[in-house]
Amino acid sequence: MNMKIRDRGIVIGRMSPAANNCITDVPGVMVGHVTLDEPLDDKGEEYACTGVTAILPHGGNLFREKVTAASYVLNGFGKTTGLVQLNELGTIESPIMLTNTFAVPAVTQGTLEYMLAENEEIGETTGTINIVVGECNDSYLNSIRLFPVQSHHAIQAIKKASTTPAAEGAVGAGKGMVCFGHKGGIGTASRVTDHTGAYTVGCLVLSNFGKKEEFMAVKYGIEEIKTGLSETADGSIIIILATNAPLSDRQLLRLAKRCGIGLGRTGSHFSHGSGDIVIAFSTANNTTHHSEEFLCTSSQIRDDHPLMNELFTAAAEATEEAILNSLSQAESTKGRKGRVIEAYPFL
C-alpha cells in the first residue's frame, strides 16, 4: 500500500511539515513525471524500467526569470550536467531534470529543445542556456544499454509538471531505483519554520543507495531485515531542496550541506561508488535575464539570525523524511532478466 512514512506512525524530527509534506508546498514549485514500464523484447530479458522527473522552480519562463541556486557534492561518483555554471553564477535557468545515468544526454537534449522553443532569443540575440540534469544508475532493473529514455520524454515530463502533490515511489526517474536493497525512487517532504514569515523548505529525492544491512530500521521502530544481503552495487542519491526563504547562493550552499545530515541519519556513509549530490534553490529573489540596469538588489536572511538554524534543521529533517517516503511509497517492481526488487515490508 502506498503510504507516506507519517501515515505509518513514524514521525521524523521536531518541525512540522507543510500542507502536503511535499516539495510543491513551496509556492510555485512544480513536479512532473514520465514513467517507462514495458518489455523491450519478446523474451522479456530486456525491459524499460526507468523514466524522467522534472522539477520546475516556478511556472513562468525559467530562462528569463532565473532562481537563486547552489549545488553541493557529498560524493562525486555521478554524471550531471550544468553544475559548473550553476555554482559559478548562483542561478538556475532551466527545469531541473532527473533520470538514469545513460539518459543524461537524451534528457539534456529534450530539455534544451523545450527551452529553445520557449525562448527564441537563446543563442541568437543573447547567450546560450545552462541545462541541469542529475542521474542515478538503474541498470539492475532497467536495460540501460538500450537507451529507452528519449529526448521527447523529457519534454513530456516538463509539460506534465504541476503544483499538485508529487507522485512518489517507483515513478518517473525513480521507476528502476533501489534503496537499501528494497524498492526506492522518488520521495518528498517539507517543513515550515516557526519564526516570522513561516518559510517553507521542500525536498525531493531520487534514492538509489545503500545496502539492506545499512538501513537504520531499528531507529525508526521498523522491523530490521537481517537476512539476504543486497545484490546491487553502490548507488546514488540526488537531493533537490527548494525554499521560499530569501537566501543568497552562498546561504543555499550552507543549506545544501545540511541535507547530508538527513542522508546520514538513514544509514548512508556516502560510499565510494555513490553520487550523492544536492541542488538547492530559492524562489524569493529571481534574476531577470533581460535588463538594462547595472545594479540589482535583493534581501536575504541574516546568517546569525535564529531562523537560519531553523532552515538548517528543516533541510536535514525534510531530506531524511523524503528518503523514507521513497521507500514507504514504492511498490515491488519487476525489471529486466525477470529481476524483482521488493518493497520494504513495513508492518
CSV table of C-alpha atoms in Angstrom, one decimal:
chain,number,residue,atom,x,y,z
A,1,MET,CA,0.0,0.0,0.0
A,2,ASN,CA,1.3,3.4,-0.9
A,3,MET,CA,1.6,5.4,2.3
A,4,LYS,CA,3.8,8.2,3.4
A,5,ILE,CA,6.0,7.3,6.4
A,6,ARG,CA,3.9,9.5,8.7
A,7,ASP,CA,0.9,7.5,7.7
A,8,ARG,CA,2.7,4.5,9.2
A,9,GLY,CA,3.1,6.4,12.5
A,10,ILE,CA,6.7,7.3,12.1
A,11,VAL,CA,7.4,11.0,12.8
A,12,ILE,CA,10.8,12.4,11.8
A,13,GLY,CA,12.2,15.3,13.7
A,14,ARG,CA,10.5,18.1,15.6
A,15,MET,CA,9.4,20.5,12.9
A,16,SER,CA,6.0,20.4,11.2
A,17,PRO,CA,5.5,19.6,7.5
A,18,ALA,CA,3.6,22.0,5.3
A,19,ALA,CA,0.2,21.2,3.9
A,20,ASN,CA,1.1,18.2,1.7
A,21,ASN,CA,4.5,17.3,3.1
A,22,CYS,CA,5.9,17.7,-0.4
A,23,ILE,CA,8.3,19.9,-2.3
A,24,THR,CA,5.4,21.5,-4.1
A,25,ASP,CA,4.4,23.1,-0.8
A,26,VAL,CA,7.0,25.7,-1.7
A,27,PRO,CA,4.7,28.2,-3.6
A,28,GLY,CA,5.2,27.9,-7.4
A,29,VAL,CA,7.3,24.7,-7.4
A,30,MET,CA,6.1,22.1,-9.9
A,31,VAL,CA,6.9,18.4,-10.5
A,32,GLY,CA,6.2,16.2,-13.5
A,33,HIS,CA,7.0,12.5,-14.2
A,34,VAL,CA,7.2,10.3,-17.2
A,35,THR,CA,7.4,6.6,-16.3
A,36,LEU,CA,8.6,3.9,-18.7
A,37,ASP,CA,7.5,0.3,-17.8
A,38,GLU,CA,7.4,-2.1,-20.7
A,39,PRO,CA,9.3,-5.1,-22.2
A,40,LEU,CA,11.8,-4.3,-24.9
A,41,ASP,CA,12.0,-7.8,-26.5
A,42,ASP,CA,9.8,-10.8,-26.9
A,43,LYS,CA,11.6,-12.9,-24.3
A,44,GLY,CA,11.3,-10.3,-21.5
A,45,GLU,CA,15.0,-10.3,-21.0
A,46,GLU,CA,15.2,-6.6,-21.8
A,47,TYR,CA,12.9,-4.2,-20.1
A,48,ALA,CA,12.4,-0.4,-19.8
A,49,CYS,CA,12.1,0.2,-16.1
A,50,THR,CA,13.0,3.9,-15.9
A,51,GLY,CA,11.8,7.4,-16.5
A,52,VAL,CA,12.2,11.2,-16.2
A,53,THR,CA,11.3,13.6,-13.4
A,54,ALA,CA,11.1,17.4,-14.0
A,55,ILE,CA,11.3,19.9,-11.1
A,56,LEU,CA,10.3,23.5,-12.1
A,57,PRO,CA,11.2,26.2,-9.6
A,58,HIS,CA,8.2,28.2,-10.9
A,59,GLY,CA,5.6,28.1,-13.6
A,60,GLY,CA,6.9,31.1,-15.6
A,61,ASN,CA,9.8,31.4,-18.1
A,62,LEU,CA,12.7,30.0,-16.2
A,63,PHE,CA,15.3,31.4,-18.6
A,64,ARG,CA,14.0,34.9,-18.3
A,65,GLU,CA,13.3,34.7,-14.6
A,66,LYS,CA,16.2,32.7,-13.0
A,67,VAL,CA,16.1,31.5,-9.4
A,68,THR,CA,19.0,31.7,-7.0
A,69,ALA,CA,20.7,28.4,-6.5
A,70,ALA,CA,23.7,26.3,-5.4
A,71,SER,CA,24.8,22.7,-5.5
A,72,TYR,CA,26.9,20.6,-3.2
A,73,VAL,CA,28.6,17.3,-3.9
A,74,LEU,CA,28.8,15.0,-0.9
A,75,ASN,CA,30.4,12.3,-3.0
A,76,GLY,CA,31.2,12.9,-6.7
A,77,PHE,CA,30.6,9.5,-8.3
A,78,GLY,CA,27.9,11.0,-10.6
A,79,LYS,CA,27.3,12.2,-14.1
A,80,THR,CA,25.5,15.5,-14.0
A,81,THR,CA,25.2,18.5,-16.4
A,82,GLY,CA,25.1,22.2,-15.5
A,83,LEU,CA,26.6,22.3,-12.0
A,84,VAL,CA,29.7,24.2,-13.0
A,85,GLN,CA,27.8,27.2,-14.3
A,86,LEU,CA,25.2,26.9,-11.6
A,87,ASN,CA,27.8,27.3,-8.9
A,88,GLU,CA,29.7,30.0,-10.8
A,89,LEU,CA,26.7,32.3,-11.3
A,90,GLY,CA,24.4,31.1,-8.5
A,91,THR,CA,21.3,30.7,-10.6
A,92,ILE,CA,19.2,28.1,-12.3
A,93,GLU,CA,17.6,28.9,-15.6
A,94,SER,CA,16.0,25.6,-16.7
A,95,PRO,CA,13.9,22.9,-15.3
A,96,ILE,CA,15.9,20.5,-13.0
A,97,MET,CA,15.8,17.1,-14.6
A,98,LEU,CA,16.3,13.7,-13.1
A,99,THR,CA,16.8,10.4,-15.0
A,100,ASN,CA,19.1,7.3,-15.3
A,101,THR,CA,22.8,7.6,-15.9
A,102,PHE,CA,22.8,6.8,-19.7
A,103,ALA,CA,19.8,9.0,-20.3
A,104,VAL,CA,21.5,12.2,-19.3
A,105,PRO,CA,22.4,13.2,-22.9
A,106,ALA,CA,18.9,12.5,-24.2
A,107,VAL,CA,17.2,14.4,-21.3
A,108,THR,CA,19.6,17.3,-21.8
A,109,GLN,CA,18.7,17.4,-25.5
A,110,GLY,CA,15.0,17.3,-24.8
A,111,THR,CA,15.1,19.9,-22.2
A,112,LEU,CA,17.2,22.1,-24.4
A,113,GLU,CA,14.7,21.7,-27.3
A,114,TYR,CA,11.9,22.7,-24.9
A,115,MET,CA,13.7,25.8,-23.7
A,116,LEU,CA,14.7,26.9,-27.2
A,117,ALA,CA,11.1,26.6,-28.3
A,118,GLU,CA,10.1,28.8,-25.4
A,119,ASN,CA,12.9,31.4,-25.9
A,120,GLU,CA,13.8,32.3,-29.5
A,121,GLU,CA,16.5,34.6,-28.3
A,122,ILE,CA,18.7,31.9,-26.8
A,123,GLY,CA,21.8,31.5,-29.0
A,124,GLU,CA,20.6,34.3,-31.3
A,125,THR,CA,20.4,37.7,-29.6
A,126,THR,CA,21.6,36.5,-26.2
A,127,GLY,CA,23.8,33.8,-24.8
A,128,THR,CA,23.3,30.1,-24.5
A,129,ILE,CA,21.5,28.2,-21.7
A,130,ASN,CA,22.6,26.0,-18.9
A,131,ILE,CA,20.6,22.8,-18.6
A,132,VAL,CA,20.7,21.0,-15.2
A,133,VAL,CA,20.3,17.2,-15.2
A,134,GLY,CA,21.0,14.7,-12.4
A,135,GLU,CA,21.1,10.9,-12.5
A,136,CYS,CA,21.2,7.6,-10.7
A,137,ASN,CA,22.1,4.2,-12.1
A,138,ASP,CA,19.0,2.0,-12.5
A,139,SER,CA,20.7,-0.8,-14.6
A,140,TYR,CA,19.8,-3.6,-12.2
A,141,LEU,CA,16.1,-3.4,-13.3
A,142,ASN,CA,16.4,-1.2,-16.4
A,143,SER,CA,18.0,-2.2,-19.8
A,144,ILE,CA,20.1,1.0,-19.6
A,145,ARG,CA,22.3,0.0,-22.6
A,146,LEU,CA,19.3,0.1,-24.9
A,147,PHE,CA,18.6,3.8,-24.1
A,148,PRO,CA,14.8,3.5,-23.6
A,149,VAL,CA,14.6,7.2,-22.4
A,150,GLN,CA,14.4,9.6,-25.4
A,151,SER,CA,14.5,13.3,-25.7
A,152,HIS,CA,10.8,13.6,-26.1
A,153,HIS,CA,10.2,12.0,-22.7
A,154,ALA,CA,12.0,15.0,-21.1
A,155,ILE,CA,9.6,17.4,-22.9
A,156,GLN,CA,6.6,15.3,-21.7
A,157,ALA,CA,7.8,15.4,-18.1
A,158,ILE,CA,8.2,19.2,-18.2
A,159,LYS,CA,4.7,19.6,-19.7
A,160,LYS,CA,3.2,17.3,-17.1
A,161,ALA,CA,4.6,19.3,-14.2
A,162,SER,CA,2.1,20.8,-11.8
A,163,THR,CA,1.9,22.2,-8.3
A,164,THR,CA,-0.2,19.3,-7.0
A,165,PRO,CA,1.4,16.9,-4.6
A,166,ALA,CA,4.1,14.9,-6.5
A,167,ALA,CA,3.7,11.2,-7.0
A,168,GLU,CA,6.3,9.2,-5.1
A,169,GLY,CA,7.9,5.8,-5.2
A,170,ALA,CA,8.5,3.8,-8.4
A,171,VAL,CA,7.6,6.7,-10.7
A,172,GLY,CA,9.4,8.9,-13.2
A,173,ALA,CA,13.2,8.8,-12.7
A,174,GLY,CA,12.6,6.6,-9.7
A,175,LYS,CA,10.9,3.7,-11.5
A,176,GLY,CA,14.0,1.4,-11.5
A,177,MET,CA,15.8,2.7,-8.4
A,178,VAL,CA,16.8,0.6,-5.4
A,179,CYS,CA,17.3,2.0,-1.8
A,180,PHE,CA,18.8,-0.1,1.0
A,181,GLY,CA,18.2,-3.3,-1.1
A,182,HIS,CA,14.5,-2.5,-1.5
A,183,LYS,CA,12.4,-0.5,-3.9
A,184,GLY,CA,13.2,3.1,-3.7
A,185,GLY,CA,12.8,6.0,-6.1
A,186,ILE,CA,11.1,9.4,-5.7
A,187,GLY,CA,10.4,10.7,-2.2
A,188,THR,CA,9.4,14.1,-1.0
A,189,ALA,CA,8.8,16.0,2.2
A,190,SER,CA,8.6,19.6,3.6
A,191,ARG,CA,9.0,21.6,6.7
A,192,VAL,CA,7.7,25.0,7.8
A,193,THR,CA,9.7,27.4,10.0
A,194,ASP,CA,8.3,28.8,13.3
A,195,HIS,CA,9.7,32.3,13.0
A,196,THR,CA,8.2,35.3,11.3
A,197,GLY,CA,7.5,34.5,7.7
A,198,ALA,CA,6.7,30.8,8.1
A,199,TYR,CA,9.0,29.9,5.3
A,200,THR,CA,8.7,26.5,3.7
A,201,VAL,CA,11.6,24.1,2.9
A,202,GLY,CA,10.7,21.3,0.5
A,203,CYS,CA,12.9,18.3,-0.5
A,204,LEU,CA,12.6,15.8,-3.3
A,205,VAL,CA,15.0,12.8,-3.6
A,206,LEU,CA,15.9,10.2,-6.2
A,207,SER,CA,17.0,7.4,-3.9
A,208,ASN,CA,19.2,4.7,-5.2
A,209,PHE,CA,21.8,3.9,-2.5
A,210,GLY,CA,22.6,1.7,0.5
A,211,LYS,CA,22.6,-1.9,1.4
A,212,LYS,CA,20.0,-3.7,3.4
A,213,GLU,CA,22.3,-4.1,6.4
A,214,GLU,CA,23.0,-0.4,6.5
A,215,PHE,CA,19.4,0.9,6.9
A,216,MET,CA,18.7,2.3,10.3
A,217,ALA,CA,15.5,0.4,10.6
A,218,VAL,CA,15.5,-0.2,14.4
A,219,LYS,CA,15.9,3.5,14.9
A,220,TYR,CA,12.5,4.1,13.3
A,221,GLY,CA,10.8,1.2,15.1
A,222,ILE,CA,10.7,-0.8,11.9
A,223,GLU,CA,11.5,-4.5,11.7
A,224,GLU,CA,15.1,-4.9,10.7
A,225,ILE,CA,15.9,-7.0,7.6
A,226,LYS,CA,18.6,-9.4,8.8
A,227,THR,CA,18.6,-11.9,6.0
A,228,GLY,CA,19.6,-11.6,2.4
A,229,LEU,CA,22.3,-9.1,1.6
A,230,SER,CA,21.9,-6.6,-1.1
A,231,GLU,CA,22.6,-7.8,-4.7
A,232,THR,CA,23.0,-4.3,-6.1
A,233,ALA,CA,26.3,-2.3,-6.1
A,234,ASP,CA,26.9,1.1,-4.7
A,235,GLY,CA,24.1,3.5,-5.8
A,236,SER,CA,23.5,7.2,-5.6
A,237,ILE,CA,21.1,9.9,-4.5
A,238,ILE,CA,20.1,13.2,-6.0
A,239,ILE,CA,18.6,15.6,-3.5
A,240,ILE,CA,16.6,18.7,-4.7
A,241,LEU,CA,16.0,21.3,-2.0
A,242,ALA,CA,13.6,24.2,-2.5
A,243,THR,CA,12.6,27.1,-0.3
A,244,ASN,CA,10.8,30.4,-0.5
A,245,ALA,CA,13.1,31.9,2.2
A,246,PRO,CA,15.2,34.8,0.8
A,247,LEU,CA,18.7,33.3,0.7
A,248,SER,CA,21.8,34.1,-1.3
A,249,ASP,CA,23.5,31.4,-3.3
A,250,ARG,CA,26.2,31.2,-0.6
A,251,GLN,CA,23.5,30.6,2.0
A,252,LEU,CA,21.8,28.0,-0.1
A,253,LEU,CA,25.2,26.2,-0.3
A,254,ARG,CA,25.2,26.2,3.5
A,255,LEU,CA,21.6,24.8,3.5
A,256,ALA,CA,22.5,22.1,0.9
A,257,LYS,CA,25.3,20.8,3.2
A,258,ARG,CA,22.8,20.1,5.9
A,259,CYS,CA,21.0,17.6,3.6
A,260,GLY,CA,23.9,15.3,4.2
A,261,ILE,CA,22.8,15.1,7.8
A,262,GLY,CA,19.4,13.7,6.9
A,263,LEU,CA,21.0,11.3,4.4
A,264,GLY,CA,23.4,10.0,7.0
A,265,ARG,CA,20.7,9.5,9.6
A,266,THR,CA,19.1,6.9,7.4
A,267,GLY,CA,22.3,4.8,7.3
A,268,SER,CA,24.3,6.2,4.4
A,269,HIS,CA,28.0,6.8,4.7
A,270,PHE,CA,28.4,8.3,1.2
A,271,SER,CA,30.0,5.2,-0.2
A,272,HIS,CA,32.9,5.2,-2.8
A,273,GLY,CA,30.6,4.5,-5.8
A,274,SER,CA,27.8,6.7,-4.8
A,275,GLY,CA,26.9,10.0,-6.5
A,276,ASP,CA,25.4,12.0,-3.6
A,277,ILE,CA,24.6,15.4,-4.9
A,278,VAL,CA,22.4,18.3,-3.6
A,279,ILE,CA,20.8,21.0,-5.8
A,280,ALA,CA,19.2,23.8,-3.7
A,281,PHE,CA,17.3,26.8,-4.9
A,282,SER,CA,15.2,29.7,-3.5
A,283,THR,CA,12.2,31.3,-5.2
A,284,ALA,CA,12.5,34.5,-3.3
A,285,ASN,CA,14.9,36.6,-5.3
A,286,ASN,CA,14.6,35.9,-9.1
A,287,THR,CA,17.1,37.4,-11.5
A,288,THR,CA,15.7,38.9,-14.7
A,289,HIS,CA,17.7,37.9,-17.8
A,290,HIS,CA,16.9,41.0,-19.8
A,291,SER,CA,17.7,44.2,-18.0
A,292,GLU,CA,19.4,47.5,-18.8
A,293,GLU,CA,20.1,48.2,-15.1
A,294,PHE,CA,23.7,47.6,-13.9
A,295,LEU,CA,22.6,47.2,-10.3
A,296,CYS,CA,20.3,44.7,-8.7
A,297,THR,CA,19.0,44.5,-5.2
A,298,SER,CA,17.7,41.6,-3.1
A,299,SER,CA,17.1,40.7,0.5
A,300,GLN,CA,18.4,37.9,2.5
A,301,ILE,CA,18.2,36.5,6.0
A,302,ARG,CA,21.0,37.4,8.4
A,303,ASP,CA,23.3,34.5,8.9
A,304,ASP,CA,23.3,35.0,12.6
A,305,HIS,CA,19.5,35.1,13.0
A,306,PRO,CA,17.9,32.0,14.7
A,307,LEU,CA,15.9,31.5,11.5
A,308,MET,CA,19.0,30.2,9.8
A,309,ASN,CA,19.3,27.4,12.3
A,310,GLU,CA,15.6,26.5,11.7
A,311,LEU,CA,16.3,26.3,8.0
A,312,PHE,CA,19.3,24.1,8.6
A,313,THR,CA,17.1,21.8,10.7
A,314,ALA,CA,14.4,21.8,8.1
A,315,ALA,CA,16.8,20.8,5.4
A,316,ALA,CA,18.1,17.8,7.4
A,317,GLU,CA,14.6,16.7,8.6
A,318,ALA,CA,13.0,17.0,5.1
A,319,THR,CA,15.8,15.1,3.5
A,320,GLU,CA,15.6,12.2,6.0
A,321,GLU,CA,11.8,12.0,5.6
A,322,ALA,CA,11.9,12.3,1.8
A,323,ILE,CA,14.2,9.2,1.7
A,324,LEU,CA,11.9,7.3,4.0
A,325,ASN,CA,8.9,8.3,1.8
A,326,SER,CA,10.7,7.0,-1.3
A,327,LEU,CA,10.8,3.6,0.5
A,328,SER,CA,7.3,3.8,2.0
A,329,GLN,CA,5.6,4.8,-1.2
A,330,ALA,CA,7.4,2.4,-3.6
A,331,GLU,CA,5.8,-0.9,-4.8
A,332,SER,CA,7.6,-4.1,-5.7
A,333,THR,CA,8.9,-3.8,-9.2
A,334,LYS,CA,9.9,-6.2,-11.9
A,335,GLY,CA,12.5,-5.4,-14.5
A,336,ARG,CA,15.0,-6.9,-16.9
A,337,LYS,CA,16.0,-10.6,-16.8
A,338,GLY,CA,13.0,-11.2,-14.6
A,339,ARG,CA,14.6,-9.4,-11.7
A,340,VAL,CA,12.3,-8.2,-8.9
A,341,ILE,CA,13.1,-5.6,-6.2
A,342,GLU,CA,10.6,-6.0,-3.4
A,343,ALA,CA,9.0,-3.1,-1.5
A,344,TYR,CA,10.2,-2.7,2.1
A,345,PRO,CA,7.9,-4.9,4.2
A,346,PHE,CA,6.6,-2.2,6.5
A,347,LEU,CA,4.2,-3.7,9.1
